[in-house]
Amino acid sequence: MVGGRARLRPHYEKDIVGPVERFDERKTAYSRADRREYAGPDEAIEVGLATKAAKRMRGFLREDFALNSAGRAIDTLVRKYAYSREDFPRRWAFKGEPLQVDNPVRMADEVKAVARWFGADLVGVCELDMRWVYSVWGDHNAKLGPDVQVGDPVVIPEGCRYAIAFAVEMDYEDVMRSPAVIPSTDLGYSKMAFTATSLAEYIRLLGYKAVPSGNDMALTIPICVDAGLGELSRSGMLITAEYGPRVRIAKVFTNLPLEPDEPVDLGVQAFCEVCKKCADHCPGKAITHGDKTADARMECNNSGVRKWQIDAQKCLAFWVKNGTAGCANCIRTCPWNKPPGWTHRLVRSGIKAAPSLDPLFVRVDDLLGYGRPKMNPTPGRRYRGSKR
Ligand code: SF4
Ligand code: SF4
């Protein structure tokens, strides 16, 4: 109960129509790309450098590719040394009894404040639902995982009943460049890695278990839904009230006693029924215009839950054709992706309060030209000369 009323249930509960098996990470598109079943990000970058960068095409310069990959540096280190691990090489080790936690509500507030201090823009807590934990390690994360082989079971340390889910914002101007190179994407991974690793270490130094995790170990979107960060959308991404889908998300598993947050109802499910802008503008035709279904659309889809099924192979195929290890047309065009401002906050409240007006909101969004691509300079150039 929250303040005398029943807690909200996550929106996906009414869409569960069959058993939800823990997902095998080997089935993901990234694992399949690592096994060379699909062309993937590595091939995409090769194509981009050999064609568009070689011709000095705007948005695809060698400098753009370099900036994007450089932004990933901390993520690469953290995957190798910190993600998915209970331990960390530290300057001093905790000795003695764990910090006594008498008030999980206050502890959750403290941990969320610390997460924000380390760089999270949104934070929530949930009880970990084991259905969202991968059953086994896949190719993509095992190659940098903690002494695991592909096919090894994913193990959550005993007692880690909670997940702290968080989101970091990606730069608005940068995302509007899509489908050109968007350096904020890979920088977002490094911000996730820095925040998750630091937060986990803080919790360990209080005497509790903590495992930082990026895209490894578990499906992050349903964990974020459970923790009240947003809702799953037609584009297959999390939509948050504050930034729409323009976020990167990660989590920390822990046994630190924490009061869970409540899931949210932003009105996304009804809005996505009528909107379809992401599907209209998906160059890879990976996003459906159809209805939610529990039937898998292709071999990377999970079963048991009705949702808008994404064709991840088609998405990756577009990346390769486009010559970038990524694309964000679905983020760029989503009406929930807006720069900060009170008018946008007002519209978001309207979406929740009056779903019958959703078609009007979508129409006005189109008329005002939101979501159109704009070749903004990369942050590397925007920040030039701004400081001594
Ligand atoms: S990333 Fe691009 S190709 Fe993939 S689903 Fe989004 S819009 Fe489509
Ligand atoms: S673009 Fe529209 S349909 Fe697609 S995720 Fe955003 S709100 Fe939903």
Short mmCIF file of C-alpha atoms and ligand atoms in Angstrom, two decimals:
data_model
loop_
_atom_site.label_atom_id
_atom_site.label_comp_id
_atom_site.label_asym_id
_atom_site.label_seq_id
_atom_site.Cartn_x
_atom_site.Cartn_y
_atom_site.Cartn_z
CA MET A 1 0.00 0.00 0.00
CA VAL A 2 1.18 3.53 -0.74
CA GLY A 3 -0.38 6.21 1.46
CA GLY A 4 -3.39 3.93 2.14
CA ARG A 5 -3.97 2.98 -1.54
CA ALA A 6 -2.91 -0.10 -3.52
CA ARG A 7 0.40 0.16 -5.35
CA LEU A 8 0.24 0.59 -9.13
CA ARG A 9 1.14 -2.59 -10.98
CA PRO A 10 3.56 -2.48 -13.93
CA HIS A 11 1.71 -1.81 -17.22
CA TYR A 12 2.99 -5.04 -18.83
CA GLU A 13 1.11 -7.23 -16.32
CA LYS A 14 -2.12 -7.07 -18.31
CA ASP A 15 -0.15 -8.11 -21.42
CA ILE A 16 1.25 -11.32 -19.93
CA VAL A 17 -0.56 -14.12 -21.74
CA GLY A 18 1.72 -17.10 -21.19
CA PRO A 19 4.68 -18.29 -19.22
CA VAL A 20 7.54 -15.79 -19.33
CA GLU A 21 10.75 -17.78 -19.55
CA ARG A 22 14.05 -16.21 -18.57
CA PHE A 23 15.59 -15.09 -21.85
CA ASP A 24 18.68 -16.76 -23.28
CA GLU A 25 21.17 -13.97 -24.05
CA ARG A 26 22.58 -16.03 -26.94
CA LYS A 27 19.35 -15.24 -28.81
CA THR A 28 19.94 -11.47 -28.82
CA ALA A 29 20.85 -9.72 -32.06
CA TYR A 30 24.19 -8.57 -30.63
CA SER A 31 25.16 -12.13 -29.68
CA ARG A 32 24.12 -13.32 -33.13
CA ALA A 33 26.23 -10.57 -34.68
CA ASP A 34 29.19 -11.69 -32.56
CA ARG A 35 28.66 -15.21 -33.93
CA ARG A 36 28.58 -13.71 -37.44
CA GLU A 37 24.99 -14.86 -38.00
CA TYR A 38 24.08 -11.23 -38.64
CA ALA A 39 26.21 -8.33 -39.83
CA GLY A 40 26.62 -6.01 -36.86
CA PRO A 41 28.24 -2.87 -35.49
CA ASP A 42 31.81 -3.80 -36.46
CA GLU A 43 30.89 -4.23 -40.12
CA ALA A 44 28.84 -1.03 -39.96
CA ILE A 45 31.82 1.03 -38.85
CA GLU A 46 34.03 -0.52 -41.54
CA VAL A 47 31.44 0.41 -44.17
CA GLY A 48 31.06 3.95 -42.80
CA LEU A 49 34.79 4.65 -42.67
CA ALA A 50 35.43 3.21 -46.13
CA THR A 51 32.58 5.07 -47.82
CA LYS A 52 31.06 8.11 -46.13
CA ALA A 53 34.06 9.09 -43.95
CA ALA A 54 36.43 8.60 -46.89
CA LYS A 55 34.31 11.06 -48.91
CA ARG A 56 34.20 13.50 -45.95
CA MET A 57 30.40 13.27 -45.88
CA ARG A 58 28.82 15.65 -43.37
CA GLY A 59 27.80 13.84 -40.18
CA PHE A 60 30.02 10.86 -41.02
CA LEU A 61 33.50 12.39 -40.72
CA ARG A 62 36.43 10.42 -39.40
CA GLU A 63 36.34 12.85 -36.44
CA ASP A 64 32.70 11.93 -35.74
CA PHE A 65 33.49 8.22 -35.67
CA ALA A 66 36.53 8.88 -33.45
CA LEU A 67 34.51 11.01 -31.03
CA ASN A 68 31.82 8.37 -30.77
CA SER A 69 34.22 5.49 -30.09
CA ALA A 70 36.32 7.59 -27.70
CA GLY A 71 33.17 8.24 -25.67
CA ARG A 72 32.96 4.48 -25.12
CA ALA A 73 36.41 4.17 -23.50
CA ILE A 74 35.24 4.03 -19.87
CA ASP A 75 32.50 1.57 -20.74
CA THR A 76 35.09 -0.74 -22.31
CA LEU A 77 37.22 -0.64 -19.16
CA VAL A 78 34.27 -1.19 -16.84
CA ARG A 79 33.05 -4.18 -18.84
CA LYS A 80 36.47 -5.72 -18.49
CA TYR A 81 37.02 -5.03 -14.81
CA ALA A 82 33.81 -4.10 -12.99
CA TYR A 83 30.44 -4.93 -14.60
CA SER A 84 28.77 -8.17 -13.46
CA ARG A 85 31.20 -8.56 -10.56
CA GLU A 86 30.59 -8.59 -6.83
CA ASP A 87 34.09 -7.41 -6.05
CA PHE A 88 36.35 -4.59 -7.08
CA PRO A 89 40.06 -3.80 -6.53
CA ARG A 90 39.83 -1.08 -3.89
CA ARG A 91 42.03 1.04 -1.67
CA TRP A 92 40.49 -0.16 1.57
CA ALA A 93 38.24 -3.09 2.31
CA PHE A 94 35.20 -3.03 4.53
CA LYS A 95 35.71 -4.77 7.87
CA GLY A 96 33.17 -5.44 10.61
CA GLU A 97 29.40 -5.34 10.60
CA PRO A 98 27.40 -3.83 7.74
CA LEU A 99 25.83 -0.42 8.31
CA GLN A 100 22.61 -0.94 10.21
CA VAL A 101 19.62 0.06 8.10
CA ASP A 102 16.56 0.78 10.26
CA ASN A 103 14.71 2.80 7.68
CA PRO A 104 14.71 1.41 4.09
CA VAL A 105 12.79 4.48 2.87
CA ARG A 106 15.55 6.80 4.05
CA MET A 107 18.21 4.42 2.75
CA ALA A 108 16.56 4.40 -0.69
CA ASP A 109 16.53 8.21 -0.69
CA GLU A 110 20.20 8.25 0.24
CA VAL A 111 21.18 5.75 -2.46
CA LYS A 112 19.20 7.63 -5.11
CA ALA A 113 20.87 10.89 -4.14
CA VAL A 114 24.27 9.20 -4.38
CA ALA A 115 23.37 7.78 -7.81
CA ARG A 116 22.42 11.27 -9.00
CA TRP A 117 25.66 12.65 -7.60
CA PHE A 118 27.56 10.05 -9.61
CA GLY A 119 25.73 11.08 -12.78
CA ALA A 120 22.29 9.42 -12.97
CA ASP A 121 19.49 11.66 -14.26
CA LEU A 122 16.67 9.36 -13.12
CA VAL A 123 16.81 6.66 -10.42
CA GLY A 124 14.34 4.14 -9.03
CA VAL A 125 14.34 0.98 -6.94
CA CYS A 126 12.43 -2.27 -7.43
CA GLU A 127 12.36 -5.76 -6.04
CA LEU A 128 14.20 -7.86 -8.59
CA ASP A 129 11.87 -10.01 -10.69
CA MET A 130 13.98 -13.01 -11.70
CA ARG A 131 11.99 -13.38 -14.94
CA TRP A 132 14.01 -10.44 -16.30
CA VAL A 133 17.41 -12.01 -15.54
CA TYR A 134 18.99 -13.73 -18.55
CA SER A 135 19.04 -17.52 -18.18
CA VAL A 136 22.56 -17.88 -19.60
CA TRP A 137 25.38 -15.66 -20.81
CA GLY A 138 25.39 -14.81 -24.49
CA ASP A 139 28.31 -14.22 -26.81
CA HIS A 140 28.17 -10.46 -26.57
CA ASN A 141 28.59 -10.03 -22.82
CA ALA A 142 30.50 -13.26 -22.05
CA LYS A 143 33.49 -12.08 -24.04
CA LEU A 144 34.03 -9.32 -21.48
CA GLY A 145 32.26 -10.94 -18.53
CA PRO A 146 33.67 -12.17 -15.22
CA ASP A 147 35.32 -15.52 -16.04
CA VAL A 148 32.20 -16.85 -17.74
CA GLN A 149 31.71 -18.82 -20.93
CA VAL A 150 28.89 -18.48 -23.42
CA GLY A 151 26.03 -20.63 -22.09
CA ASP A 152 27.01 -20.39 -18.42
CA PRO A 153 24.02 -19.63 -16.15
CA VAL A 154 23.60 -16.01 -15.06
CA VAL A 155 23.78 -15.99 -11.27
CA ILE A 156 22.52 -13.15 -9.08
CA PRO A 157 24.35 -13.24 -5.72
CA GLU A 158 22.28 -14.70 -2.89
CA GLY A 159 20.14 -12.18 -1.10
CA CYS A 160 20.29 -9.51 -3.83
CA ARG A 161 16.55 -8.91 -3.84
CA TYR A 162 16.69 -5.34 -5.13
CA ALA A 163 17.69 -3.57 -8.32
CA ILE A 164 18.54 0.11 -8.42
CA ALA A 165 17.66 1.19 -11.97
CA PHE A 166 18.89 4.47 -13.41
CA ALA A 167 18.92 6.45 -16.63
CA VAL A 168 21.37 8.94 -18.09
CA GLU A 169 20.16 11.50 -20.61
CA MET A 170 21.63 11.65 -24.11
CA ASP A 171 22.25 15.08 -25.61
CA TYR A 172 19.13 16.37 -27.42
CA GLU A 173 20.94 18.30 -30.17
CA ASP A 174 23.18 15.34 -30.82
CA VAL A 175 20.32 12.86 -31.20
CA MET A 176 18.68 15.12 -33.80
CA ARG A 177 21.61 14.30 -36.14
CA SER A 178 20.34 10.72 -36.64
CA PRO A 179 20.93 8.77 -38.86
CA ALA A 180 24.35 10.47 -38.90
CA VAL A 181 26.91 9.56 -36.22
CA ILE A 182 25.66 10.45 -32.72
CA PRO A 183 28.58 10.58 -30.28
CA SER A 184 26.25 10.89 -27.29
CA THR A 185 25.27 7.25 -27.72
CA ASP A 186 28.61 5.81 -26.75
CA LEU A 187 29.28 8.52 -24.21
CA GLY A 188 26.02 7.43 -22.57
CA TYR A 189 27.43 3.93 -22.16
CA SER A 190 30.45 5.33 -20.36
CA LYS A 191 28.29 7.49 -18.09
CA MET A 192 26.24 4.38 -17.23
CA ALA A 193 29.42 2.46 -16.49
CA PHE A 194 30.88 5.20 -14.29
CA THR A 195 27.67 5.64 -12.32
CA ALA A 196 26.87 1.93 -11.87
CA THR A 197 30.41 1.04 -10.82
CA SER A 198 30.71 3.92 -8.37
CA LEU A 199 27.27 3.34 -6.87
CA ALA A 200 27.96 -0.39 -6.43
CA GLU A 201 31.26 0.37 -4.71
CA TYR A 202 29.55 2.83 -2.34
CA ILE A 203 27.08 0.10 -1.32
CA ARG A 204 29.85 -2.46 -0.83
CA LEU A 205 31.69 -0.05 1.44
CA LEU A 206 28.53 0.12 3.57
CA GLY A 207 28.96 -3.63 4.00
CA TYR A 208 26.45 -4.97 1.48
CA LYS A 209 26.59 -6.87 -1.80
CA ALA A 210 26.30 -4.91 -5.04
CA VAL A 211 26.74 -5.91 -8.69
CA PRO A 212 26.82 -3.19 -11.36
CA SER A 213 25.33 -4.13 -14.71
CA GLY A 214 24.93 -2.41 -18.06
CA ASN A 215 23.28 -4.41 -20.84
CA ASP A 216 24.57 -7.66 -19.34
CA MET A 217 22.96 -10.13 -16.89
CA ALA A 218 19.34 -8.98 -17.26
CA LEU A 219 16.82 -7.14 -19.44
CA THR A 220 17.10 -3.57 -18.18
CA ILE A 221 13.83 -2.19 -19.60
CA PRO A 222 11.38 -4.25 -17.49
CA ILE A 223 13.54 -3.58 -14.43
CA CYS A 224 13.25 0.16 -15.15
CA VAL A 225 9.48 -0.23 -15.58
CA ASP A 226 9.27 -2.01 -12.22
CA ALA A 227 11.35 0.76 -10.64
CA GLY A 228 9.02 3.48 -11.92
CA LEU A 229 11.30 5.07 -14.52
CA GLY A 230 8.91 4.75 -17.45
CA GLU A 231 7.04 2.43 -19.81
CA LEU A 232 7.91 0.11 -22.70
CA SER A 233 6.95 1.65 -26.06
CA ARG A 234 6.23 0.67 -29.67
CA SER A 235 9.87 1.31 -30.57
CA GLY A 236 10.94 -1.30 -28.01
CA MET A 237 12.56 1.36 -25.84
CA LEU A 238 11.82 2.72 -22.40
CA ILE A 239 9.92 6.01 -22.48
CA THR A 240 10.52 8.25 -19.49
CA ALA A 241 8.42 11.25 -18.53
CA GLU A 242 11.43 13.56 -18.45
CA TYR A 243 13.43 12.63 -21.59
CA GLY A 244 11.20 10.25 -23.54
CA PRO A 245 13.34 7.45 -25.02
CA ARG A 246 16.48 9.67 -25.13
CA VAL A 247 18.22 7.82 -22.29
CA ARG A 248 20.65 5.00 -21.65
CA ILE A 249 19.78 2.69 -18.77
CA ALA A 250 21.63 0.46 -16.32
CA LYS A 251 21.17 -1.16 -12.92
CA VAL A 252 22.85 -2.33 -9.73
CA PHE A 253 21.73 -5.52 -7.96
CA THR A 254 22.03 -5.39 -4.18
CA ASN A 255 20.96 -6.85 -0.83
CA LEU A 256 20.98 -3.40 0.82
CA PRO A 257 17.50 -3.00 2.38
CA LEU A 258 15.64 -0.45 0.22
CA GLU A 259 12.02 0.62 -0.14
CA PRO A 260 10.94 -0.11 -3.74
CA ASP A 261 9.36 2.60 -5.89
CA GLU A 262 6.02 2.30 -7.63
CA PRO A 263 5.68 1.72 -11.40
CA VAL A 264 4.29 4.71 -13.32
CA ASP A 265 1.44 5.16 -15.76
CA LEU A 266 2.43 7.94 -18.18
CA GLY A 267 -0.15 7.10 -20.82
CA VAL A 268 2.47 5.65 -23.20
CA GLN A 269 0.52 2.47 -24.03
CA ALA A 270 -2.48 4.38 -25.38
CA PHE A 271 -0.31 7.03 -27.06
CA CYS A 272 1.78 4.45 -28.96
CA GLU A 273 -1.43 2.88 -30.28
CA VAL A 274 -2.16 6.01 -32.31
CA CYS A 275 1.25 7.61 -32.83
CA LYS A 276 3.46 5.23 -34.90
CA LYS A 277 5.94 8.00 -35.80
CA CYS A 278 8.90 5.76 -34.94
CA ALA A 279 7.56 3.06 -37.31
CA ASP A 280 6.93 5.63 -40.05
CA HIS A 281 10.51 6.92 -39.82
CA CYS A 282 12.37 3.66 -39.16
CA PRO A 283 14.64 3.30 -42.20
CA GLY A 284 15.15 -0.39 -41.44
CA LYS A 285 11.44 -1.22 -41.20
CA ALA A 286 12.24 -2.86 -37.87
CA ILE A 287 9.35 -1.27 -35.94
CA THR A 288 5.85 -2.58 -36.49
CA HIS A 289 2.80 -0.53 -37.47
CA GLY A 290 0.68 -3.41 -36.19
CA ASP A 291 -0.77 -4.28 -32.82
CA LYS A 292 0.87 -5.74 -29.77
CA THR A 293 1.27 -9.49 -30.00
CA ALA A 294 2.77 -12.27 -27.94
CA ASP A 295 3.82 -14.08 -31.13
CA ALA A 296 7.52 -13.70 -31.79
CA ARG A 297 8.16 -11.73 -35.00
CA MET A 298 11.62 -13.23 -35.40
CA GLU A 299 14.21 -15.33 -33.58
CA CYS A 300 15.41 -12.56 -31.21
CA ASN A 301 11.97 -11.96 -29.65
CA ASN A 302 10.90 -13.20 -26.24
CA SER A 303 7.50 -14.83 -25.77
CA GLY A 304 4.72 -14.79 -23.21
CA VAL A 305 4.11 -11.01 -23.20
CA ARG A 306 2.02 -9.02 -25.68
CA LYS A 307 4.10 -6.15 -26.99
CA TRP A 308 5.11 -4.38 -30.19
CA GLN A 309 7.64 -6.84 -31.58
CA ILE A 310 10.87 -5.41 -32.99
CA ASP A 311 12.86 -7.02 -35.81
CA ALA A 312 16.39 -6.52 -34.46
CA GLN A 313 18.01 -8.11 -37.51
CA LYS A 314 16.43 -5.49 -39.78
CA CYS A 315 17.60 -2.77 -37.39
CA LEU A 316 21.21 -4.01 -37.50
CA ALA A 317 21.02 -4.43 -41.28
CA PHE A 318 20.17 -0.73 -41.57
CA TRP A 319 23.13 0.20 -39.36
CA VAL A 320 25.44 -1.62 -41.76
CA LYS A 321 23.83 -0.04 -44.84
CA ASN A 322 24.02 3.36 -43.16
CA GLY A 323 27.64 2.84 -42.10
CA THR A 324 27.17 3.70 -38.42
CA ALA A 325 27.17 1.45 -35.38
CA GLY A 326 23.83 2.89 -34.40
CA CYS A 327 20.80 4.87 -35.46
CA ALA A 328 18.39 6.93 -33.40
CA ASN A 329 15.62 7.84 -35.83
CA CYS A 330 13.18 6.14 -33.47
CA ILE A 331 14.37 8.33 -30.59
CA ARG A 332 14.64 11.48 -32.71
CA THR A 333 11.09 11.28 -34.05
CA CYS A 334 9.34 10.20 -30.86
CA PRO A 335 7.02 12.96 -29.59
CA TRP A 336 8.23 12.20 -26.04
CA ASN A 337 11.75 13.28 -27.04
CA LYS A 338 11.74 16.98 -26.36
CA PRO A 339 14.17 19.57 -25.05
CA PRO A 340 13.40 20.79 -21.52
CA GLY A 341 10.53 23.26 -21.18
CA TRP A 342 7.24 23.83 -19.39
CA THR A 343 5.14 23.49 -22.57
CA HIS A 344 6.39 19.97 -23.11
CA ARG A 345 5.75 19.09 -19.48
CA LEU A 346 2.21 20.38 -19.91
CA VAL A 347 1.62 18.25 -23.02
CA ARG A 348 2.91 15.17 -21.19
CA SER A 349 0.39 15.80 -18.41
CA GLY A 350 -2.29 16.19 -21.10
CA ILE A 351 -1.37 12.84 -22.63
CA LYS A 352 -1.89 11.15 -19.32
CA ALA A 353 -5.07 13.03 -18.41
CA ALA A 354 -6.85 12.95 -21.78
CA PRO A 355 -5.88 10.00 -24.01
CA SER A 356 -8.70 10.92 -26.40
CA LEU A 357 -6.57 13.90 -27.44
CA ASP A 358 -3.58 11.71 -28.39
CA PRO A 359 -4.26 11.91 -32.18
CA LEU A 360 -4.34 15.72 -31.87
CA PHE A 361 -1.04 15.78 -29.96
CA VAL A 362 0.59 13.62 -32.67
CA ARG A 363 -0.77 15.85 -35.46
CA VAL A 364 0.44 19.04 -33.79
CA ASP A 365 3.84 17.47 -33.14
CA ASP A 366 4.12 16.81 -36.89
CA LEU A 367 2.88 20.27 -37.89
CA LEU A 368 5.42 21.94 -35.61
CA GLY A 369 8.20 19.97 -37.27
CA TYR A 370 9.41 18.14 -34.20
CA GLY A 371 11.56 15.12 -34.90
CA ARG A 372 12.97 16.31 -38.22
CA PRO A 373 16.70 15.59 -38.64
CA LYS A 374 19.08 18.46 -38.02
CA MET A 375 22.81 18.29 -38.65
CA ASN A 376 23.80 19.96 -35.40
CA PRO A 377 27.54 20.14 -34.77
CA THR A 378 28.81 17.37 -32.50
CA PRO A 379 29.47 18.36 -28.87
CA GLY A 380 33.20 18.31 -29.76
CA ARG A 381 32.59 21.32 -31.97
CA ARG A 382 29.82 22.98 -30.00
CA TYR A 383 32.02 23.22 -26.93
CA ARG A 384 34.99 24.57 -28.89
CA GLY A 385 36.23 27.82 -27.39
CA SER A 386 33.62 27.78 -24.62
CA LYS A 387 36.18 27.54 -21.83
CA ARG A 388 39.79 28.56 -21.28
S1 SF4 B 1 17.61 2.30 -34.55
FE1 SF4 B 1 16.96 3.04 -36.60
S2 SF4 B 1 16.72 1.16 -37.80
FE2 SF4 B 1 16.76 0.54 -35.64
S3 SF4 B 1 14.64 0.51 -34.95
FE3 SF4 B 1 15.39 2.57 -34.48
S4 SF4 B 1 14.88 3.79 -36.31
FE4 SF4 B 1 14.72 1.64 -36.90
S1 SF4 B 2 7.26 7.52 -31.75
FE1 SF4 B 2 5.14 7.34 -31.05
S2 SF4 B 2 4.66 5.18 -31.31
FE2 SF4 B 2 6.87 5.36 -31.37
S3 SF4 B 2 7.53 5.03 -29.26
FE3 SF4 B 2 7.31 7.24 -29.52
S4 SF4 B 2 5.20 7.63 -28.83
FE4 SF4 B 2 5.35 5.43 -29.20
#
